[in-house]
Structures are given as C-alpha cells and as structure tokens.
Amino acid sequence: MVPRRRVRYRDTVVEEMDLPMILRRAPEICLIDELAHTNVSGTEHAKRFEDIEAVLDAGIDVLSTLNVQHLESLNDHITELSGVRVRETIPDAILARAEEVVLIDLTPEALLDRLRAGKVYPAGRIDAALNNFFKIENLSALREVALRQVAEEVGAKR
C-alpha cells in the first residue's frame, strides 16, 4: 500500500493519492479508487483519471472504481432522473480504454444500509447524502442506467 501524501490547500491539509510514489515503486498492478475524483490544486493532474492514465502509460495495470453517474455522456440523463447535476465526470473514452468492466450491482436498499452504517461517507456527510442524491428513487434509476450501460457495452464488444 502506498500511503497518501499530504497536500496543503488554502488553510487546510488534504490527503491525496501519491502518484510520484506509485510511479517510483512501479508495481505490476495498482488499485486506485474513485476514477472521477477531482484532485486538490497543487498535484500533478486536475483529475484522478489523468493520474491513472500516467500510471497506465508507465506500464502499470490499474483496477479502479466508477459510479455510473460519473460518465460524461450520461450527465444530462442523470440530471433529469435525479434533479442533481453531477460535477465530477469522466470522458467516456476513459472507460472505453478499459480492457474489462465489471458491474458491481447492489440493490438501492443495501446501498442505503451501507450509507447509514457509515461505510460510504463519514458520519458528518450521511444526512446530507440521504436527503439529496441518495434517495431510493435516484438509486433505483441509477441502477437501471448502469445495467443498460453494461448491456450496451457487452453488445458493442460482441
């Protein structure tokens, strides 16, 4: 495991992925969470997917995670479904570069249970999440979008 590095941003210290350390270490494979994450100013790239491209360009395989609402081409549709404009998106070309996509399907109820248990966000963010984006209707719609997206990808690759 590569420890996160501490980056000063405005009046606080933020922990971010340590891209230079990963590149120096040069593992065969690297697990990098949150493909659509926006990095704090002062790091090598503005977005995590750009960090991942650098890791891939260095010959290191990457396993990453992505929520369907972060796909740029689906942004307008997700806004219509949820009433929330997702700001952290990735270009679809990033997903297209993947050799394999695995859908982790979780029922909306199970996801809400995980959220309430503090397994998704810290305690201070749970109520806001439950009252905004993470409503049962939104999660059901997002699940349907994810299943359709994977079906289209499978069909296209056939």
mmCIF file with all atom_site columns, C-alpha atoms in Angstrom:
data_model
loop_
_atom_site.group_PDB
_atom_site.id
_atom_site.type_symbol
_atom_site.label_atom_id
_atom_site.label_alt_id
_atom_site.label_comp_id
_atom_site.label_asym_id
_atom_site.label_entity_id
_atom_site.label_seq_id
_atom_site.pdbx_PDB_ins_code
_atom_site.Cartn_x
_atom_site.Cartn_y
_atom_site.Cartn_z
_atom_site.occupancy
_atom_site.B_iso_or_equiv
_atom_site.pdbx_formal_charge
_atom_site.auth_seq_id
_atom_site.auth_comp_id
_atom_site.auth_asym_id
_atom_site.auth_atom_id
_atom_site.pdbx_PDB_model_num
ATOM 1   C CA . MET A 1 1   ? 0.000   0.000  0.000   1.00 0.00 ? 1   MET A CA 1
ATOM 2   C CA . VAL A 1 2   ? 1.250   3.456  -0.869  1.00 0.00 ? 2   VAL A CA 1
ATOM 3   C CA . PRO A 1 3   ? 0.356   5.980  1.836   1.00 0.00 ? 3   PRO A CA 1
ATOM 4   C CA . ARG A 1 4   ? -1.471  9.107  0.763   1.00 0.00 ? 4   ARG A CA 1
ATOM 5   C CA . ARG A 1 5   ? 0.525   12.285 0.582   1.00 0.00 ? 5   ARG A CA 1
ATOM 6   C CA . ARG A 1 6   ? -0.468  15.443 2.395   1.00 0.00 ? 6   ARG A CA 1
ATOM 7   C CA . VAL A 1 7   ? -1.063  18.493 0.222   1.00 0.00 ? 7   VAL A CA 1
ATOM 8   C CA . ARG A 1 8   ? -1.658  21.975 1.613   1.00 0.00 ? 8   ARG A CA 1
ATOM 9   C CA . TYR A 1 9   ? -4.706  23.575 0.035   1.00 0.00 ? 9   TYR A CA 1
ATOM 10  C CA . ARG A 1 10  ? -5.749  27.028 1.202   1.00 0.00 ? 10  ARG A CA 1
ATOM 11  C CA . ASP A 1 11  ? -5.845  26.791 5.014   1.00 0.00 ? 11  ASP A CA 1
ATOM 12  C CA . THR A 1 12  ? -6.052  23.033 5.330   1.00 0.00 ? 12  THR A CA 1
ATOM 13  C CA . VAL A 1 13  ? -4.091  19.871 4.604   1.00 0.00 ? 13  VAL A CA 1
ATOM 14  C CA . VAL A 1 14  ? -5.724  17.348 2.272   1.00 0.00 ? 14  VAL A CA 1
ATOM 15  C CA . GLU A 1 15  ? -4.672  13.743 1.696   1.00 0.00 ? 15  GLU A CA 1
ATOM 16  C CA . GLU A 1 16  ? -4.329  12.711 -1.943  1.00 0.00 ? 16  GLU A CA 1
ATOM 17  C CA . MET A 1 17  ? -3.003  9.745  -3.877  1.00 0.00 ? 17  MET A CA 1
ATOM 18  C CA . ASP A 1 18  ? 0.796   9.828  -4.114  1.00 0.00 ? 18  ASP A CA 1
ATOM 19  C CA . LEU A 1 19  ? 1.278   9.499  -7.876  1.00 0.00 ? 19  LEU A CA 1
ATOM 20  C CA . PRO A 1 20  ? 5.064   10.048 -7.854  1.00 0.00 ? 20  PRO A CA 1
ATOM 21  C CA . MET A 1 21  ? 5.480   7.287  -5.245  1.00 0.00 ? 21  MET A CA 1
ATOM 22  C CA . ILE A 1 22  ? 3.364   4.854  -7.283  1.00 0.00 ? 22  ILE A CA 1
ATOM 23  C CA . LEU A 1 23  ? 5.427   5.568  -10.386 1.00 0.00 ? 23  LEU A CA 1
ATOM 24  C CA . ARG A 1 24  ? 8.709   5.151  -8.467  1.00 0.00 ? 24  ARG A CA 1
ATOM 25  C CA . ARG A 1 25  ? 7.530   1.915  -6.895  1.00 0.00 ? 25  ARG A CA 1
ATOM 26  C CA . ALA A 1 26  ? 6.355   0.586  -10.294 1.00 0.00 ? 26  ALA A CA 1
ATOM 27  C CA . PRO A 1 27  ? 4.161   -2.313 -9.173  1.00 0.00 ? 27  PRO A CA 1
ATOM 28  C CA . GLU A 1 28  ? 2.686   -4.699 -11.747 1.00 0.00 ? 28  GLU A CA 1
ATOM 29  C CA . ILE A 1 29  ? -0.837  -3.665 -10.786 1.00 0.00 ? 29  ILE A CA 1
ATOM 30  C CA . CYS A 1 30  ? -2.337  -0.846 -8.752  1.00 0.00 ? 30  CYS A CA 1
ATOM 31  C CA . LEU A 1 31  ? -5.791  -0.461 -7.203  1.00 0.00 ? 31  LEU A CA 1
ATOM 32  C CA . ILE A 1 32  ? -6.846  3.188  -7.495  1.00 0.00 ? 32  ILE A CA 1
ATOM 33  C CA . ASP A 1 33  ? -10.253 4.152  -6.147  1.00 0.00 ? 33  ASP A CA 1
ATOM 34  C CA . GLU A 1 34  ? -12.611 6.853  -7.446  1.00 0.00 ? 34  GLU A CA 1
ATOM 35  C CA . LEU A 1 35  ? -11.801 7.261  -11.127 1.00 0.00 ? 35  LEU A CA 1
ATOM 36  C CA . ALA A 1 36  ? -13.805 10.530 -11.336 1.00 0.00 ? 36  ALA A CA 1
ATOM 37  C CA . HIS A 1 37  ? -12.211 12.161 -8.264  1.00 0.00 ? 37  HIS A CA 1
ATOM 38  C CA . THR A 1 38  ? -11.108 15.778 -8.587  1.00 0.00 ? 38  THR A CA 1
ATOM 39  C CA . ASN A 1 39  ? -7.611  16.247 -7.188  1.00 0.00 ? 39  ASN A CA 1
ATOM 40  C CA . VAL A 1 40  ? -6.740  19.161 -4.983  1.00 0.00 ? 40  VAL A CA 1
ATOM 41  C CA . SER A 1 41  ? -4.863  22.005 -6.662  1.00 0.00 ? 41  SER A CA 1
ATOM 42  C CA . GLY A 1 42  ? -1.117  21.501 -6.396  1.00 0.00 ? 42  GLY A CA 1
ATOM 43  C CA . THR A 1 43  ? -0.991  17.881 -7.562  1.00 0.00 ? 43  THR A CA 1
ATOM 44  C CA . GLU A 1 44  ? 0.216   16.688 -10.965 1.00 0.00 ? 44  GLU A CA 1
ATOM 45  C CA . HIS A 1 45  ? -3.221  16.479 -12.580 1.00 0.00 ? 45  HIS A CA 1
ATOM 46  C CA . ALA A 1 46  ? -6.637  18.022 -12.069 1.00 0.00 ? 46  ALA A CA 1
ATOM 47  C CA . LYS A 1 47  ? -8.455  14.686 -12.194 1.00 0.00 ? 47  LYS A CA 1
ATOM 48  C CA . ARG A 1 48  ? -7.786  11.156 -10.911 1.00 0.00 ? 48  ARG A CA 1
ATOM 49  C CA . PHE A 1 49  ? -8.397  9.642  -14.345 1.00 0.00 ? 49  PHE A CA 1
ATOM 50  C CA . GLU A 1 50  ? -5.416  11.678 -15.590 1.00 0.00 ? 50  GLU A CA 1
ATOM 51  C CA . ASP A 1 51  ? -3.313  10.176 -12.786 1.00 0.00 ? 51  ASP A CA 1
ATOM 52  C CA . ILE A 1 52  ? -4.479  6.734  -13.886 1.00 0.00 ? 52  ILE A CA 1
ATOM 53  C CA . GLU A 1 53  ? -3.505  7.457  -17.492 1.00 0.00 ? 53  GLU A CA 1
ATOM 54  C CA . ALA A 1 54  ? 0.008   8.293  -16.246 1.00 0.00 ? 54  ALA A CA 1
ATOM 55  C CA . VAL A 1 55  ? 0.123   5.021  -14.304 1.00 0.00 ? 55  VAL A CA 1
ATOM 56  C CA . LEU A 1 56  ? -1.056  3.059  -17.349 1.00 0.00 ? 56  LEU A CA 1
ATOM 57  C CA . ASP A 1 57  ? 1.463   4.869  -19.570 1.00 0.00 ? 57  ASP A CA 1
ATOM 58  C CA . ALA A 1 58  ? 4.170   3.705  -17.147 1.00 0.00 ? 58  ALA A CA 1
ATOM 59  C CA . GLY A 1 59  ? 3.194   0.091  -17.887 1.00 0.00 ? 59  GLY A CA 1
ATOM 60  C CA . ILE A 1 60  ? 1.326   -0.486 -14.630 1.00 0.00 ? 60  ILE A CA 1
ATOM 61  C CA . ASP A 1 61  ? -2.070  -2.205 -14.818 1.00 0.00 ? 61  ASP A CA 1
ATOM 62  C CA . VAL A 1 62  ? -4.869  -0.471 -12.906 1.00 0.00 ? 62  VAL A CA 1
ATOM 63  C CA . LEU A 1 63  ? -8.057  -1.601 -11.240 1.00 0.00 ? 63  LEU A CA 1
ATOM 64  C CA . SER A 1 64  ? -10.335 1.329  -10.490 1.00 0.00 ? 64  SER A CA 1
ATOM 65  C CA . THR A 1 65  ? -13.897 2.148  -9.470  1.00 0.00 ? 65  THR A CA 1
ATOM 66  C CA . LEU A 1 66  ? -16.527 4.320  -11.074 1.00 0.00 ? 66  LEU A CA 1
ATOM 67  C CA . ASN A 1 67  ? -20.165 5.105  -10.379 1.00 0.00 ? 67  ASN A CA 1
ATOM 68  C CA . VAL A 1 68  ? -22.394 5.269  -13.461 1.00 0.00 ? 68  VAL A CA 1
ATOM 69  C CA . GLN A 1 69  ? -23.435 8.852  -12.712 1.00 0.00 ? 69  GLN A CA 1
ATOM 70  C CA . HIS A 1 70  ? -19.863 9.957  -13.410 1.00 0.00 ? 70  HIS A CA 1
ATOM 71  C CA . LEU A 1 71  ? -19.933 9.104  -17.130 1.00 0.00 ? 71  LEU A CA 1
ATOM 72  C CA . GLU A 1 72  ? -19.893 12.367 -19.062 1.00 0.00 ? 72  GLU A CA 1
ATOM 73  C CA . SER A 1 73  ? -22.282 11.183 -21.801 1.00 0.00 ? 73  SER A CA 1
ATOM 74  C CA . LEU A 1 74  ? -24.914 10.311 -19.195 1.00 0.00 ? 74  LEU A CA 1
ATOM 75  C CA . ASN A 1 75  ? -24.702 13.609 -17.303 1.00 0.00 ? 75  ASN A CA 1
ATOM 76  C CA . ASP A 1 76  ? -27.837 15.201 -18.760 1.00 0.00 ? 76  ASP A CA 1
ATOM 77  C CA . HIS A 1 77  ? -29.813 11.969 -18.328 1.00 0.00 ? 77  HIS A CA 1
ATOM 78  C CA . ILE A 1 78  ? -28.674 11.600 -14.715 1.00 0.00 ? 78  ILE A CA 1
ATOM 79  C CA . THR A 1 79  ? -29.657 15.218 -14.041 1.00 0.00 ? 79  THR A CA 1
ATOM 80  C CA . GLU A 1 80  ? -33.133 14.554 -15.471 1.00 0.00 ? 80  GLU A CA 1
ATOM 81  C CA . LEU A 1 81  ? -33.541 11.416 -13.350 1.00 0.00 ? 81  LEU A CA 1
ATOM 82  C CA . SER A 1 82  ? -32.189 12.751 -10.079 1.00 0.00 ? 82  SER A CA 1
ATOM 83  C CA . GLY A 1 83  ? -32.551 16.517 -10.244 1.00 0.00 ? 83  GLY A CA 1
ATOM 84  C CA . VAL A 1 84  ? -28.869 16.736 -9.316  1.00 0.00 ? 84  VAL A CA 1
ATOM 85  C CA . ARG A 1 85  ? -26.100 17.816 -11.723 1.00 0.00 ? 85  ARG A CA 1
ATOM 86  C CA . VAL A 1 86  ? -23.048 15.634 -11.103 1.00 0.00 ? 86  VAL A CA 1
ATOM 87  C CA . ARG A 1 87  ? -19.918 17.773 -11.384 1.00 0.00 ? 87  ARG A CA 1
ATOM 88  C CA . GLU A 1 88  ? -17.272 15.072 -11.223 1.00 0.00 ? 88  GLU A CA 1
ATOM 89  C CA . THR A 1 89  ? -17.415 13.295 -14.576 1.00 0.00 ? 89  THR A CA 1
ATOM 90  C CA . ILE A 1 90  ? -15.018 11.428 -16.808 1.00 0.00 ? 90  ILE A CA 1
ATOM 91  C CA . PRO A 1 91  ? -14.890 11.347 -20.590 1.00 0.00 ? 91  PRO A CA 1
ATOM 92  C CA . ASP A 1 92  ? -16.407 8.134  -21.947 1.00 0.00 ? 92  ASP A CA 1
ATOM 93  C CA . ALA A 1 93  ? -13.131 7.488  -23.792 1.00 0.00 ? 93  ALA A CA 1
ATOM 94  C CA . ILE A 1 94  ? -11.529 6.731  -20.416 1.00 0.00 ? 94  ILE A CA 1
ATOM 95  C CA . LEU A 1 95  ? -13.990 3.904  -19.801 1.00 0.00 ? 95  LEU A CA 1
ATOM 96  C CA . ALA A 1 96  ? -13.599 2.719  -23.398 1.00 0.00 ? 96  ALA A CA 1
ATOM 97  C CA . ARG A 1 97  ? -9.861  2.273  -22.737 1.00 0.00 ? 97  ARG A CA 1
ATOM 98  C CA . ALA A 1 98  ? -10.636 -0.385 -20.114 1.00 0.00 ? 98  ALA A CA 1
ATOM 99  C CA . GLU A 1 99  ? -9.885  -3.972 -21.075 1.00 0.00 ? 99  GLU A CA 1
ATOM 100 C CA . GLU A 1 100 ? -12.662 -5.193 -18.803 1.00 0.00 ? 100 GLU A CA 1
ATOM 101 C CA . VAL A 1 101 ? -15.590 -3.617 -16.973 1.00 0.00 ? 101 VAL A CA 1
ATOM 102 C CA . VAL A 1 102 ? -17.225 -5.422 -14.062 1.00 0.00 ? 102 VAL A CA 1
ATOM 103 C CA . LEU A 1 103 ? -20.585 -4.250 -12.781 1.00 0.00 ? 103 LEU A CA 1
ATOM 104 C CA . ILE A 1 104 ? -20.972 -4.436 -9.028  1.00 0.00 ? 104 ILE A CA 1
ATOM 105 C CA . ASP A 1 105 ? -24.728 -4.476 -8.630  1.00 0.00 ? 105 ASP A CA 1
ATOM 106 C CA . LEU A 1 106 ? -26.161 -3.592 -5.257  1.00 0.00 ? 106 LEU A CA 1
ATOM 107 C CA . THR A 1 107 ? -29.817 -3.044 -4.501  1.00 0.00 ? 107 THR A CA 1
ATOM 108 C CA . PRO A 1 108 ? -30.740 0.515  -3.540  1.00 0.00 ? 108 PRO A CA 1
ATOM 109 C CA . GLU A 1 109 ? -31.826 -0.737 -0.120  1.00 0.00 ? 109 GLU A CA 1
ATOM 110 C CA . ALA A 1 110 ? -28.476 -2.418 0.513   1.00 0.00 ? 110 ALA A CA 1
ATOM 111 C CA . LEU A 1 111 ? -26.620 0.731  -0.566  1.00 0.00 ? 111 LEU A CA 1
ATOM 112 C CA . LEU A 1 112 ? -28.727 2.865  1.775   1.00 0.00 ? 112 LEU A CA 1
ATOM 113 C CA . ASP A 1 113 ? -27.959 0.425  4.615   1.00 0.00 ? 113 ASP A CA 1
ATOM 114 C CA . ARG A 1 114 ? -24.228 0.776  3.895   1.00 0.00 ? 114 ARG A CA 1
ATOM 115 C CA . LEU A 1 115 ? -24.567 4.568  3.755   1.00 0.00 ? 115 LEU A CA 1
ATOM 116 C CA . ARG A 1 116 ? -26.406 4.741  7.083   1.00 0.00 ? 116 ARG A CA 1
ATOM 117 C CA . ALA A 1 117 ? -23.780 2.446  8.647   1.00 0.00 ? 117 ALA A CA 1
ATOM 118 C CA . GLY A 1 118 ? -21.006 4.896  7.725   1.00 0.00 ? 118 GLY A CA 1
ATOM 119 C CA . LYS A 1 119 ? -19.428 2.641  5.101   1.00 0.00 ? 119 LYS A CA 1
ATOM 120 C CA . VAL A 1 120 ? -19.734 5.181  2.268   1.00 0.00 ? 120 VAL A CA 1
ATOM 121 C CA . TYR A 1 121 ? -19.278 8.626  3.826   1.00 0.00 ? 121 TYR A CA 1
ATOM 122 C CA . PRO A 1 122 ? -18.066 9.939  7.175   1.00 0.00 ? 122 PRO A CA 1
ATOM 123 C CA . ALA A 1 123 ? -20.803 10.494 9.783   1.00 0.00 ? 123 ALA A CA 1
ATOM 124 C CA . GLY A 1 124 ? -20.991 14.242 9.152   1.00 0.00 ? 124 GLY A CA 1
ATOM 125 C CA . ARG A 1 125 ? -21.967 13.756 5.496   1.00 0.00 ? 125 ARG A CA 1
ATOM 126 C CA . ILE A 1 126 ? -24.538 10.953 5.838   1.00 0.00 ? 126 ILE A CA 1
ATOM 127 C CA . ASP A 1 127 ? -27.683 13.028 6.463   1.00 0.00 ? 127 ASP A CA 1
ATOM 128 C CA . ALA A 1 128 ? -26.953 15.399 3.582   1.00 0.00 ? 128 ALA A CA 1
ATOM 129 C CA . ALA A 1 129 ? -26.325 12.451 1.252   1.00 0.00 ? 129 ALA A CA 1
ATOM 130 C CA . LEU A 1 130 ? -29.580 10.759 2.276   1.00 0.00 ? 130 LEU A CA 1
ATOM 131 C CA . ASN A 1 131 ? -31.550 13.966 1.781   1.00 0.00 ? 131 ASN A CA 1
ATOM 132 C CA . ASN A 1 132 ? -30.057 14.842 -1.604  1.00 0.00 ? 132 ASN A CA 1
ATOM 133 C CA . PHE A 1 133 ? -28.645 12.428 -4.162  1.00 0.00 ? 133 PHE A CA 1
ATOM 134 C CA . PHE A 1 134 ? -29.020 9.131  -2.279  1.00 0.00 ? 134 PHE A CA 1
ATOM 135 C CA . LYS A 1 135 ? -32.782 8.776  -2.352  1.00 0.00 ? 135 LYS A CA 1
ATOM 136 C CA . ILE A 1 136 ? -34.329 5.385  -3.131  1.00 0.00 ? 136 ILE A CA 1
ATOM 137 C CA . GLU A 1 137 ? -35.840 6.718  -6.383  1.00 0.00 ? 137 GLU A CA 1
ATOM 138 C CA . ASN A 1 138 ? -32.483 8.041  -7.589  1.00 0.00 ? 138 ASN A CA 1
ATOM 139 C CA . LEU A 1 139 ? -30.646 4.861  -6.676  1.00 0.00 ? 139 LEU A CA 1
ATOM 140 C CA . SER A 1 140 ? -33.222 2.699  -8.462  1.00 0.00 ? 140 SER A CA 1
ATOM 141 C CA . ALA A 1 141 ? -32.932 4.845  -11.589 1.00 0.00 ? 141 ALA A CA 1
ATOM 142 C CA . LEU A 1 142 ? -29.116 4.794  -11.442 1.00 0.00 ? 142 LEU A CA 1
ATOM 143 C CA . ARG A 1 143 ? -29.133 1.010  -11.079 1.00 0.00 ? 143 ARG A CA 1
ATOM 144 C CA . GLU A 1 144 ? -31.270 0.741  -14.215 1.00 0.00 ? 144 GLU A CA 1
ATOM 145 C CA . VAL A 1 145 ? -28.934 3.104  -16.110 1.00 0.00 ? 145 VAL A CA 1
ATOM 146 C CA . ALA A 1 146 ? -25.894 1.064  -15.027 1.00 0.00 ? 146 ALA A CA 1
ATOM 147 C CA . LEU A 1 147 ? -27.448 -2.219 -16.130 1.00 0.00 ? 147 LEU A CA 1
ATOM 148 C CA . ARG A 1 148 ? -28.364 -0.738 -19.521 1.00 0.00 ? 148 ARG A CA 1
ATOM 149 C CA . GLN A 1 149 ? -24.898 0.774  -19.936 1.00 0.00 ? 149 GLN A CA 1
ATOM 150 C CA . VAL A 1 150 ? -23.206 -2.568 -19.299 1.00 0.00 ? 150 VAL A CA 1
ATOM 151 C CA . ALA A 1 151 ? -25.630 -4.338 -21.653 1.00 0.00 ? 151 ALA A CA 1
ATOM 152 C CA . GLU A 1 152 ? -24.787 -1.826 -24.391 1.00 0.00 ? 152 GLU A CA 1
ATOM 153 C CA . GLU A 1 153 ? -21.044 -2.273 -23.779 1.00 0.00 ? 153 GLU A CA 1
ATOM 154 C CA . VAL A 1 154 ? -21.359 -6.063 -23.989 1.00 0.00 ? 154 VAL A CA 1
ATOM 155 C CA . GLY A 1 155 ? -23.411 -5.779 -27.157 1.00 0.00 ? 155 GLY A CA 1
ATOM 156 C CA . ALA A 1 156 ? -20.925 -3.393 -28.759 1.00 0.00 ? 156 ALA A CA 1
ATOM 157 C CA . LYS A 1 157 ? -17.955 -5.627 -27.935 1.00 0.00 ? 157 LYS A CA 1
ATOM 158 C CA . ARG A 1 158 ? -19.663 -8.691 -29.415 1.00 0.00 ? 158 ARG A CA 1
#
